[in-house]
Amino acid sequence: MEISLKMIKSFRIKNLYIIIGGLLIITYILLLISTTYLDQKKIEQYQSKEIQSHIKTKAVTLEYFFNSIKKDFNDISNKKEIYTYFQNKDLGMSMQYGLKASLLRIDRILKYNIDIKNINGIKSFKEINIYTKDNKVLSASNIDNLIDLKNLDLKEDAEYNEARFIIKKNENKIDVYLYKNIYFKNQSTAKIIASININTIFKKLIQLDNTLALYSMEGYLENDLSSLNKNSYFDINIKNTPFILRGINQINTNRSFFSKWFVLFLALLALPILVVLYFLILLNNKNIKLNEEKNIVKVMLQQSKMAAMGEMISNIAHQWRQPLSVISAGATGMKVNKEYGVLNDASFYETCENININAQYLSKTIDDFRNFILGDRQKTKFLLNENINNFNNLVEGVVKNHKINLILDTSSNIEIMGYPNELIQCFINIFNNSKDAFVENNIKNKFVFISTSIDNNKAIIKIKDNAGGIDDKVLPRIFEPYFTTKHQSQGTGIGLHMTYSLIVEGMKGTINTNNLSYKYKSKNQKGVEFIITLPIK
Amino acid sequence: MLKLSSQLIIIILIFSSSLFSYDLKEIKQKGELRHLGMPYANFVTGSGDGLSVEVMKGFAKHLNVNYKFVPSNLEKFFGDLTGQHAKNSENGLKLLDNTPIIGDVIASGLTILNWREEVVNFSKPTFPSGVWLIARAESKLNPIKPSGDIQKDIKQVKSFIKDKTVLAIEDTCLDPRLYNLKNTNAKILLQSKEIKLNELVPAIMSRKAETTLLDVPDALVALEKWPGLIKVIGPISKKQNMAVGFRKDSPELLKEFNIYLEKIKKDGTYNDLVKKYYPDIFYYYGDFFKND
């Protein structure tokens, strides 16, 4: 009983372990998800910083570009040839005699600079024009494609000593210009203006994808991001220019190893684990129940044995009574004969032999009971008829007391691999059931038939009585535990259930029962028959 | 008898001329074209290139002979080509000492002048020119206002230079005699022919004279070279032409050159070369470079 409680406790602990293990796994997954999520966040933050850094780098590149282009523009506007022209003009030279050469030289310089001024191979300027103070074209990189000054809204009085950017929206596009006044003898003499190849440069130099836009107060110069909300981009002012580089703060989750899908996958991974955990607990509970049942059976077996022991002791007493009286009578007879001097050798030896035989019988009886009570639960080969004989010896007292006719019809050579003591226990249980039924039904001529045979490579043991049979409604339930039709004081409802367990689970056999009517000694008999099949070794 | 002997001399001269001439056939046989030139404007830059150098290199290639540049100067040009030095004088051409012939053509921005035509045969014009009067930037002389008539413009310029110092070089296109500068009462400062033409502008900038004569191609180079330091007052001459000079006894070579010149003018090679060395000249003499 104590052992069984320990085992149950052990199973409960096992269940607890599973739950703890499950919880640990779930905690681990949750931690994994949390860590992954945090990592994801960190990666996103890192990516965001990376994007910001990327945009900053691009802004620096743009700043470099704008500074560079501004410097180039200043260099062009400061070319000595331009001043030479104004000098020559100031000297009074005529176009026909020399001045035109100065002007042609400026044309060439403008064209040349259109060709050579570039950023990473991309031309910086589209056109460069020089206009007189009264807005007449003086020199142009391409006379057929002049920059229209009207669109630029230049303030005539404004002093543009330094090159400055002018951004103008023309229809659907925004153009960027660099503009500067040309001074000669401290007087604003002309104006130089260049249209910047901003779109091409931005596309090829800066915008590798569509996540960047060049923005100014006049609107988007390149890559219109006006459809985005304010939170999805950030701006970096490009120093010394009116431009803003606008970058989309777009985290590329596809690039991240710890993608949202991965987190989802981890979360989903917890689901089958929970299911497995549930089934493990279920299985363990079943095991607990099963083991509880097994233990109960064991306990019952033990109880059954203990209960049987009382009966056995009375059997032993009954069985010992006759040999003991034989031994006692023999010994007393020899003593009397000796006293009267009539003890001859033949009588002495006969009496001693008789005493010895009866003592042997007593010893065997003791061995039989001891084997049954203390028998180890070890699977062994045994002969079925020997096993039935042992059963017969054990119940001999009961048989005689209740005047039961135990009729054996056994084969001598059926060898079985199993638990012999447990099989005897099964026979006793079935026999006791019949014995009780004989009493209950007040049967006078009591018969119990035990026969063995081999069929289909299986040992068949049939046990039938003539105790009247079992109610058909009750019959299907007789192997259920704690099921009994007997009074509480008599039956425990364990015997047949234990028999079923020992046969079916213990020895991989089968046990069936049915009511039957038959004739024995020309009389109709009605009883129950138990058919046990056991696998032959 | 005298008549007979003079005829004989002419025949002998003609014979000897044909006997000792060094024309196309001989050049091809020798496999070398000797180009006489001197550093001058962008015709011969002195750096191994120049408009004349590239044209003559092309011509040598056209003849399938090697090209050789033979340095010379204004004083030696004609002697180096013909074997006898020559100069212009008030009485016309004056032949001087004999000298070894060391070149086959003169191509160095040589202006076609009457006296020169007596010494050498000129090819078809290769470059337009003229002579301008150049002054220092701070000179009180003011450039003329073009009238649209070159004669009037020349007259106007000449009217300006009374009592002004004018640098000139005899026997060249800058020879004051060619333009009757004596009549202007200008102070003509004749420079030695050994002075390179390139040194005329530096001379006025160093105040050796107030003005100088310069042919147009050289003036354009000077304006580019010394921007703001000199100014063009106006023209001294009408339009002139430059050409390549050939020995009188090299008619076949001359003829072949004219064929070559025509060819490179037609295929645009020539204008490309001019654009390379004198990009502004098209404005001043656009008609000259038109290919009909």
PDB file of N, CA and C in Angstrom, chain A residues 359-440:
ATOM      1  N   ALA A 359       4.741 -37.618   7.041  1.00  0.00           N
ATOM      2  CA  ALA A 359       5.571 -36.406   7.294  1.00  0.00           C
ATOM      3  C   ALA A 359       5.955 -35.728   5.972  1.00  0.00           C
ATOM      4  N   GLN A 360       6.292 -36.575   4.966  1.00  0.00           N
ATOM      5  CA  GLN A 360       6.615 -36.039   3.624  1.00  0.00           C
ATOM      6  C   GLN A 360       5.418 -35.274   3.061  1.00  0.00           C
ATOM      7  N   TYR A 361       4.266 -35.875   3.284  1.00  0.00           N
ATOM      8  CA  TYR A 361       3.038 -35.229   2.793  1.00  0.00           C
ATOM      9  C   TYR A 361       2.857 -33.858   3.448  1.00  0.00           C
ATOM     10  N   LEU A 362       3.119 -33.876   4.765  1.00  0.00           N
ATOM     11  CA  LEU A 362       3.003 -32.602   5.494  1.00  0.00           C
ATOM     12  C   LEU A 362       3.991 -31.572   4.944  1.00  0.00           C
ATOM     13  N   SER A 363       5.195 -32.038   4.718  1.00  0.00           N
ATOM     14  CA  SER A 363       6.239 -31.148   4.198  1.00  0.00           C
ATOM     15  C   SER A 363       5.846 -30.578   2.832  1.00  0.00           C
ATOM     16  N   LYS A 364       5.302 -31.463   1.989  1.00  0.00           N
ATOM     17  CA  LYS A 364       4.917 -31.019   0.636  1.00  0.00           C
ATOM     18  C   LYS A 364       3.798 -29.978   0.699  1.00  0.00           C
ATOM     19  N   THR A 365       2.866 -30.274   1.636  1.00  0.00           N
ATOM     20  CA  THR A 365       1.755 -29.327   1.803  1.00  0.00           C
ATOM     21  C   THR A 365       2.305 -27.953   2.185  1.00  0.00           C
ATOM     22  N   ILE A 366       3.255 -27.974   3.098  1.00  0.00           N
ATOM     23  CA  ILE A 366       3.879 -26.713   3.547  1.00  0.00           C
ATOM     24  C   ILE A 366       4.556 -26.011   2.363  1.00  0.00           C
ATOM     25  N   ASP A 367       5.302 -26.816   1.569  1.00  0.00           N
ATOM     26  CA  ASP A 367       6.005 -26.240   0.399  1.00  0.00           C
ATOM     27  C   ASP A 367       5.020 -25.613  -0.586  1.00  0.00           C
ATOM     28  N   ASP A 368       3.907 -26.356  -0.841  1.00  0.00           N
ATOM     29  CA  ASP A 368       2.903 -25.838  -1.778  1.00  0.00           C
ATOM     30  C   ASP A 368       2.367 -24.473  -1.325  1.00  0.00           C
ATOM     31  N   PHE A 369       2.010 -24.433  -0.052  1.00  0.00           N
ATOM     32  CA  PHE A 369       1.478 -23.165   0.465  1.00  0.00           C
ATOM     33  C   PHE A 369       2.527 -22.054   0.460  1.00  0.00           C
ATOM     34  N   ARG A 370       3.755 -22.485   0.828  1.00  0.00           N
ATOM     35  CA  ARG A 370       4.826 -21.459   0.856  1.00  0.00           C
ATOM     36  C   ARG A 370       5.086 -20.900  -0.549  1.00  0.00           C
ATOM     37  N   ASN A 371       5.122 -21.829  -1.511  1.00  0.00           N
ATOM     38  CA  ASN A 371       5.345 -21.385  -2.907  1.00  0.00           C
ATOM     39  C   ASN A 371       4.247 -20.425  -3.373  1.00  0.00           C
ATOM     40  N   PHE A 372       3.062 -20.746  -2.978  1.00  0.00           N
ATOM     41  CA  PHE A 372       1.948 -19.908  -3.398  1.00  0.00           C
ATOM     42  C   PHE A 372       2.005 -18.524  -2.721  1.00  0.00           C
ATOM     43  N   ILE A 373       2.290 -18.574  -1.437  1.00  0.00           N
ATOM     44  CA  ILE A 373       2.284 -17.313  -0.687  1.00  0.00           C
ATOM     45  C   ILE A 373       3.503 -16.452  -1.026  1.00  0.00           C
ATOM     46  N   LEU A 374       4.659 -17.083  -1.077  1.00  0.00           N
ATOM     47  CA  LEU A 374       5.896 -16.303  -1.252  1.00  0.00           C
ATOM     48  C   LEU A 374       6.426 -16.310  -2.685  1.00  0.00           C
ATOM     49  N   GLY A 375       5.713 -17.015  -3.526  1.00  0.00           N
ATOM     50  CA  GLY A 375       6.230 -17.195  -4.893  1.00  0.00           C
ATOM     51  C   GLY A 375       6.622 -15.887  -5.579  1.00  0.00           C
ATOM     52  N   ASP A 376       7.810 -15.920  -6.163  1.00  0.00           N
ATOM     53  CA  ASP A 376       8.292 -14.712  -6.862  1.00  0.00           C
ATOM     54  C   ASP A 376       7.528 -14.534  -8.157  1.00  0.00           C
ATOM     55  N   ARG A 377       7.327 -13.281  -8.535  1.00  0.00           N
ATOM     56  CA  ARG A 377       6.617 -13.017  -9.797  1.00  0.00           C
ATOM     57  C   ARG A 377       7.616 -13.038 -10.932  1.00  0.00           C
ATOM     58  N   GLN A 378       7.996 -14.261 -11.297  1.00  0.00           N
ATOM     59  CA  GLN A 378       8.971 -14.388 -12.386  1.00  0.00           C
ATOM     60  C   GLN A 378       8.363 -15.222 -13.489  1.00  0.00           C
ATOM     61  N   LYS A 379       8.566 -14.775 -14.682  1.00  0.00           N
ATOM     62  CA  LYS A 379       8.034 -15.514 -15.820  1.00  0.00           C
ATOM     63  C   LYS A 379       8.876 -16.780 -15.990  1.00  0.00           C
ATOM     64  N   THR A 380       8.253 -17.890 -15.932  1.00  0.00           N
ATOM     65  CA  THR A 380       8.995 -19.165 -16.074  1.00  0.00           C
ATOM     66  C   THR A 380       8.186 -20.153 -16.913  1.00  0.00           C
ATOM     67  N   LYS A 381       8.898 -21.153 -17.382  1.00  0.00           N
ATOM     68  CA  LYS A 381       8.195 -22.236 -18.098  1.00  0.00           C
ATOM     69  C   LYS A 381       7.616 -23.193 -17.055  1.00  0.00           C
ATOM     70  N   PHE A 382       6.430 -23.599 -17.286  1.00  0.00           N
ATOM     71  CA  PHE A 382       5.845 -24.603 -16.359  1.00  0.00           C
ATOM     72  C   PHE A 382       4.818 -25.448 -17.110  1.00  0.00           C
ATOM     73  N   LEU A 383       4.591 -26.655 -16.524  1.00  0.00           N
ATOM     74  CA  LEU A 383       3.607 -27.563 -17.133  1.00  0.00           C
ATOM     75  C   LEU A 383       2.235 -27.251 -16.558  1.00  0.00           C
ATOM     76  N   LEU A 384       1.294 -27.146 -17.436  1.00  0.00           N
ATOM     77  CA  LEU A 384      -0.035 -26.689 -17.030  1.00  0.00           C
ATOM     78  C   LEU A 384      -0.695 -27.693 -16.053  1.00  0.00           C
ATOM     79  N   ASN A 385      -0.523 -29.003 -16.320  1.00  0.00           N
ATOM     80  CA  ASN A 385      -1.209 -29.994 -15.446  1.00  0.00           C
ATOM     81  C   ASN A 385      -0.609 -29.989 -14.039  1.00  0.00           C
ATOM     82  N   GLU A 386       0.728 -29.722 -13.965  1.00  0.00           N
ATOM     83  CA  GLU A 386       1.355 -29.619 -12.647  1.00  0.00           C
ATOM     84  C   GLU A 386       0.792 -28.433 -11.887  1.00  0.00           C
ATOM     85  N   ASN A 387       0.619 -27.373 -12.637  1.00  0.00           N
ATOM     86  CA  ASN A 387       0.083 -26.158 -12.035  1.00  0.00           C
ATOM     87  C   ASN A 387      -1.329 -26.410 -11.505  1.00  0.00           C
ATOM     88  N   ILE A 388      -2.129 -27.154 -12.270  1.00  0.00           N
ATOM     89  CA  ILE A 388      -3.502 -27.440 -11.859  1.00  0.00           C
ATOM     90  C   ILE A 388      -3.506 -28.389 -10.646  1.00  0.00           C
ATOM     91  N   ASN A 389      -2.542 -29.320 -10.646  1.00  0.00           N
ATOM     92  CA  ASN A 389      -2.416 -30.223  -9.494  1.00  0.00           C
ATOM     93  C   ASN A 389      -2.081 -29.446  -8.222  1.00  0.00           C
ATOM     94  N   ASN A 390      -1.160 -28.485  -8.376  1.00  0.00           N
ATOM     95  CA  ASN A 390      -0.823 -27.635  -7.229  1.00  0.00           C
ATOM     96  C   ASN A 390      -2.071 -26.903  -6.731  1.00  0.00           C
ATOM     97  N   PHE A 391      -2.828 -26.382  -7.695  1.00  0.00           N
ATOM     98  CA  PHE A 391      -4.092 -25.721  -7.329  1.00  0.00           C
ATOM     99  C   PHE A 391      -4.994 -26.701  -6.564  1.00  0.00           C
ATOM    100  N   ASN A 392      -5.033 -27.919  -7.085  1.00  0.00           N
ATOM    101  CA  ASN A 392      -5.871 -28.947  -6.475  1.00  0.00           C
ATOM    102  C   ASN A 392      -5.458 -29.204  -5.025  1.00  0.00           C
ATOM    103  N   ASN A 393      -4.135 -29.281  -4.831  1.00  0.00           N
ATOM    104  CA  ASN A 393      -3.621 -29.492  -3.481  1.00  0.00           C
ATOM    105  C   ASN A 393      -4.027 -28.348  -2.553  1.00  0.00           C
ATOM    106  N   LEU A 394      -3.936 -27.150  -3.110  1.00  0.00           N
ATOM    107  CA  LEU A 394      -4.224 -25.977  -2.275  1.00  0.00           C
ATOM    108  C   LEU A 394      -5.700 -25.917  -1.873  1.00  0.00           C
ATOM    109  N   VAL A 395      -6.542 -26.284  -2.782  1.00  0.00           N
ATOM    110  CA  VAL A 395      -7.978 -26.173  -2.478  1.00  0.00           C
ATOM    111  C   VAL A 395      -8.593 -27.498  -1.974  1.00  0.00           C
ATOM    112  N   GLU A 396      -7.728 -28.437  -1.747  1.00  0.00           N
ATOM    113  CA  GLU A 396      -8.213 -29.767  -1.361  1.00  0.00           C
ATOM    114  C   GLU A 396      -9.117 -29.702  -0.119  1.00  0.00           C
ATOM    115  N   GLY A 397      -8.689 -28.898   0.837  1.00  0.00           N
ATOM    116  CA  GLY A 397      -9.446 -28.758   2.082  1.00  0.00           C
ATOM    117  C   GLY A 397     -10.814 -28.175   1.816  1.00  0.00           C
ATOM    118  N   VAL A 398     -10.833 -27.113   1.009  1.00  0.00           N
ATOM    119  CA  VAL A 398     -12.095 -26.449   0.681  1.00  0.00           C
ATOM    120  C   VAL A 398     -13.021 -27.415  -0.066  1.00  0.00           C
ATOM    121  N   VAL A 399     -12.396 -28.118  -0.981  1.00  0.00           N
ATOM    122  CA  VAL A 399     -13.165 -29.071  -1.797  1.00  0.00           C
ATOM    123  C   VAL A 399     -13.869 -30.086  -0.884  1.00  0.00           C
ATOM    124  N   LYS A 400     -13.085 -30.547   0.082  1.00  0.00           N
ATOM    125  CA  LYS A 400     -13.657 -31.555   0.975  1.00  0.00           C
ATOM    126  C   LYS A 400     -14.714 -30.936   1.889  1.00  0.00           C
ATOM    127  N   ASN A 401     -14.407 -29.778   2.423  1.00  0.00           N
ATOM    128  CA  ASN A 401     -15.347 -29.105   3.315  1.00  0.00           C
ATOM    129  C   ASN A 401     -16.684 -28.860   2.655  1.00  0.00           C
ATOM    130  N   HIS A 402     -16.598 -28.375   1.409  1.00  0.00           N
ATOM    131  CA  HIS A 402     -17.842 -28.017   0.705  1.00  0.00           C
ATOM    132  C   HIS A 402     -18.393 -29.155  -0.150  1.00  0.00           C
ATOM    133  N   LYS A 403     -17.735 -30.265  -0.050  1.00  0.00           N
ATOM    134  CA  LYS A 403     -18.185 -31.446  -0.798  1.00  0.00           C
ATOM    135  C   LYS A 403     -18.367 -31.125  -2.287  1.00  0.00           C
ATOM    136  N   ILE A 404     -17.346 -30.555  -2.768  1.00  0.00           N
ATOM    137  CA  ILE A 404     -17.354 -30.197  -4.200  1.00  0.00           C
ATOM    138  C   ILE A 404     -16.603 -31.286  -4.957  1.00  0.00           C
ATOM    139  N   ASN A 405     -17.182 -31.668  -6.044  1.00  0.00           N
ATOM    140  CA  ASN A 405     -16.505 -32.647  -6.899  1.00  0.00           C
ATOM    141  C   ASN A 405     -15.674 -31.889  -7.933  1.00  0.00           C
ATOM    142  N   LEU A 406     -14.366 -31.916  -7.693  1.00  0.00           N
ATOM    143  CA  LEU A 406     -13.446 -31.250  -8.655  1.00  0.00           C
ATOM    144  C   LEU A 406     -12.977 -32.305  -9.637  1.00  0.00           C
ATOM    145  N   ILE A 407     -13.428 -32.155 -10.839  1.00  0.00           N
ATOM    146  CA  ILE A 407     -13.142 -33.176 -11.843  1.00  0.00           C
ATOM    147  C   ILE A 407     -12.133 -32.602 -12.844  1.00  0.00           C
ATOM    148  N   LEU A 408     -10.970 -33.213 -12.875  1.00  0.00           N
ATOM    149  CA  LEU A 408      -9.884 -32.719 -13.723  1.00  0.00           C
ATOM    150  C   LEU A 408      -9.758 -33.547 -14.982  1.00  0.00           C
ATOM    151  N   ASP A 409      -9.583 -32.870 -16.072  1.00  0.00           N
ATOM    152  CA  ASP A 409      -9.347 -33.580 -17.347  1.00  0.00           C
ATOM    153  C   ASP A 409      -8.216 -32.818 -18.049  1.00  0.00           C
ATOM    154  N   THR A 410      -7.001 -33.076 -17.595  1.00  0.00           N
ATOM    155  CA  THR A 410      -5.882 -32.245 -18.077  1.00  0.00           C
ATOM    156  C   THR A 410      -4.907 -33.041 -18.927  1.00  0.00           C
ATOM    157  N   SER A 411      -4.327 -32.373 -19.863  1.00  0.00           N
ATOM    158  CA  SER A 411      -3.274 -32.976 -20.695  1.00  0.00           C
ATOM    159  C   SER A 411      -1.965 -32.817 -19.943  1.00  0.00           C
ATOM    160  N   SER A 412      -1.067 -33.771 -20.146  1.00  0.00           N
ATOM    161  CA  SER A 412       0.137 -33.760 -19.328  1.00  0.00           C
ATOM    162  C   SER A 412       1.291 -32.956 -19.930  1.00  0.00           C
ATOM    163  N   ASN A 413       1.200 -32.608 -21.166  1.00  0.00           N
ATOM    164  CA  ASN A 413       2.402 -32.040 -21.815  1.00  0.00           C
ATOM    165  C   ASN A 413       2.225 -30.597 -22.322  1.00  0.00           C
ATOM    166  N   ILE A 414       1.341 -29.905 -21.689  1.00  0.00           N
ATOM    167  CA  ILE A 414       1.175 -28.498 -22.133  1.00  0.00           C
ATOM    168  C   ILE A 414       2.114 -27.610 -21.314  1.00  0.00           C
ATOM    169  N   GLU A 415       3.077 -27.038 -22.009  1.00  0.00           N
ATOM    170  CA  GLU A 415       4.060 -26.186 -21.317  1.00  0.00           C
ATOM    171  C   GLU A 415       3.754 -24.707 -21.621  1.00  0.00           C
ATOM    172  N   ILE A 416       3.789 -23.969 -20.596  1.00  0.00           N
ATOM    173  CA  ILE A 416       3.393 -22.553 -20.728  1.00  0.00           C
ATOM    174  C   ILE A 416       4.501 -21.671 -20.182  1.00  0.00           C
ATOM    175  N   MET A 417       4.667 -20.519 -20.795  1.00  0.00           N
ATOM    176  CA  MET A 417       5.608 -19.513 -20.271  1.00  0.00           C
ATOM    177  C   MET A 417       4.757 -18.449 -19.592  1.00  0.00           C
ATOM    178  N   GLY A 418       4.922 -18.315 -18.272  1.00  0.00           N
ATOM    179  CA  GLY A 418       4.087 -17.330 -17.573  1.00  0.00           C
ATOM    180  C   GLY A 418       4.392 -17.306 -16.095  1.00  0.00           C
ATOM    181  N   TYR A 419       3.366 -16.899 -15.380  1.00  0.00           N
ATOM    182  CA  TYR A 419       3.516 -16.784 -13.931  1.00  0.00           C
ATOM    183  C   TYR A 419       2.675 -17.879 -13.280  1.00  0.00           C
ATOM    184  N   PRO A 420       3.273 -19.004 -12.853  1.00  0.00           N
ATOM    185  CA  PRO A 420       2.513 -20.154 -12.357  1.00  0.00           C
ATOM    186  C   PRO A 420       1.664 -19.828 -11.121  1.00  0.00           C
ATOM    187  N   ASN A 421       2.253 -19.108 -10.166  1.00  0.00           N
ATOM    188  CA  ASN A 421       1.498 -18.794  -8.944  1.00  0.00           C
ATOM    189  C   ASN A 421       0.298 -17.929  -9.233  1.00  0.00           C
ATOM    190  N   GLU A 422       0.497 -16.994 -10.149  1.00  0.00           N
ATOM    191  CA  GLU A 422      -0.612 -16.102 -10.483  1.00  0.00           C
ATOM    192  C   GLU A 422      -1.715 -16.871 -11.180  1.00  0.00           C
ATOM    193  N   LEU A 423      -1.311 -17.835 -12.028  1.00  0.00           N
ATOM    194  CA  LEU A 423      -2.326 -18.657 -12.686  1.00  0.00           C
ATOM    195  C   LEU A 423      -3.112 -19.465 -11.645  1.00  0.00           C
ATOM    196  N   ILE A 424      -2.403 -20.010 -10.627  1.00  0.00           N
ATOM    197  CA  ILE A 424      -3.089 -20.735  -9.539  1.00  0.00           C
ATOM    198  C   ILE A 424      -4.079 -19.798  -8.851  1.00  0.00           C
ATOM    199  N   GLN A 425      -3.590 -18.561  -8.643  1.00  0.00           N
ATOM    200  CA  GLN A 425      -4.452 -17.555  -8.008  1.00  0.00           C
ATOM    201  C   GLN A 425      -5.730 -17.364  -8.820  1.00  0.00           C
ATOM    202  N   CYS A 426      -5.557 -17.360 -10.178  1.00  0.00           N
ATOM    203  CA  CYS A 426      -6.720 -17.204 -11.069  1.00  0.00           C
ATOM    204  C   CYS A 426      -7.679 -18.387 -10.870  1.00  0.00           C
ATOM    205  N   PHE A 427      -7.088 -19.587 -10.870  1.00  0.00           N
ATOM    206  CA  PHE A 427      -7.929 -20.782 -10.675  1.00  0.00           C
ATOM    207  C   PHE A 427      -8.671 -20.697  -9.344  1.00  0.00           C
ATOM    208  N   ILE A 428      -7.968 -20.293  -8.291  1.00  0.00           N
ATOM    209  CA  ILE A 428      -8.588 -20.184  -6.960  1.00  0.00           C
ATOM    210  C   ILE A 428      -9.750 -19.200  -7.002  1.00  0.00           C
ATOM    211  N   ASN A 429      -9.478 -18.010  -7.675  1.00  0.00           N
ATOM    212  CA  ASN A 429     -10.526 -16.991  -7.747  1.00  0.00           C
ATOM    213  C   ASN A 429     -11.781 -17.546  -8.427  1.00  0.00           C
ATOM    214  N   ILE A 430     -11.569 -18.200  -9.568  1.00  0.00           N
ATOM    215  CA  ILE A 430     -12.716 -18.756 -10.303  1.00  0.00           C
ATOM    216  C   ILE A 430     -13.415 -19.841  -9.448  1.00  0.00           C
ATOM    217  N   PHE A 431     -12.560 -20.667  -8.840  1.00  0.00           N
ATOM    218  CA  PHE A 431     -13.094 -21.754  -7.995  1.00  0.00           C
ATOM    219  C   PHE A 431     -13.898 -21.170  -6.838  1.00  0.00           C
ATOM    220  N   ASN A 432     -13.332 -20.141  -6.164  1.00  0.00           N
ATOM    221  CA  ASN A 432     -14.031 -19.517  -5.040  1.00  0.00           C
ATOM    222  C   ASN A 432     -15.366 -18.943  -5.483  1.00  0.00           C
ATOM    223  N   ASN A 433     -15.349 -18.350  -6.717  1.00  0.00           N
ATOM    224  CA  ASN A 433     -16.578 -17.792  -7.260  1.00  0.00           C
ATOM    225  C   ASN A 433     -17.663 -18.884  -7.378  1.00  0.00           C
ATOM    226  N   SER A 434     -17.202 -20.053  -7.867  1.00  0.00           N
ATOM    227  CA  SER A 434     -18.132 -21.186  -8.009  1.00  0.00           C
ATOM    228  C   SER A 434     -18.598 -21.669  -6.627  1.00  0.00           C
ATOM    229  N   LYS A 435     -17.610 -21.757  -5.724  1.00  0.00           N
ATOM    230  CA  LYS A 435     -17.897 -22.222  -4.352  1.00  0.00           C
ATOM    231  C   LYS A 435     -18.964 -21.328  -3.720  1.00  0.00           C
ATOM    232  N   ASP A 436     -18.771 -19.997  -3.857  1.00  0.00           N
ATOM    233  CA  ASP A 436     -19.743 -19.069  -3.285  1.00  0.00           C
ATOM    234  C   ASP A 436     -21.106 -19.236  -3.951  1.00  0.00           C
ATOM    235  N   ALA A 437     -21.099 -19.439  -5.257  1.00  0.00           N
ATOM    236  CA  ALA A 437     -22.353 -19.610  -5.999  1.00  0.00           C
ATOM    237  C   ALA A 437     -23.079 -20.898  -5.559  1.00  0.00           C
ATOM    238  N   PHE A 438     -22.261 -21.964  -5.315  1.00  0.00           N
ATOM    239  CA  PHE A 438     -22.877 -23.214  -4.824  1.00  0.00           C
ATOM    240  C   PHE A 438     -23.631 -22.930  -3.529  1.00  0.00           C
ATOM    241  N   VAL A 439     -22.993 -22.159  -2.640  1.00  0.00           N
ATOM    242  CA  VAL A 439     -23.591 -21.858  -1.345  1.00  0.00           C
ATOM    243  C   VAL A 439     -24.838 -21.001  -1.538  1.00  0.00           C
ATOM    244  N   GLU A 440     -24.629 -19.953  -2.365  1.00  0.00           N
ATOM    245  CA  GLU A 440     -25.702 -18.993  -2.571  1.00  0.00           C
ATOM    246  C   GLU A 440     -26.928 -19.659  -3.210  1.00  0.00           C
TER     247      GLU A 440
END
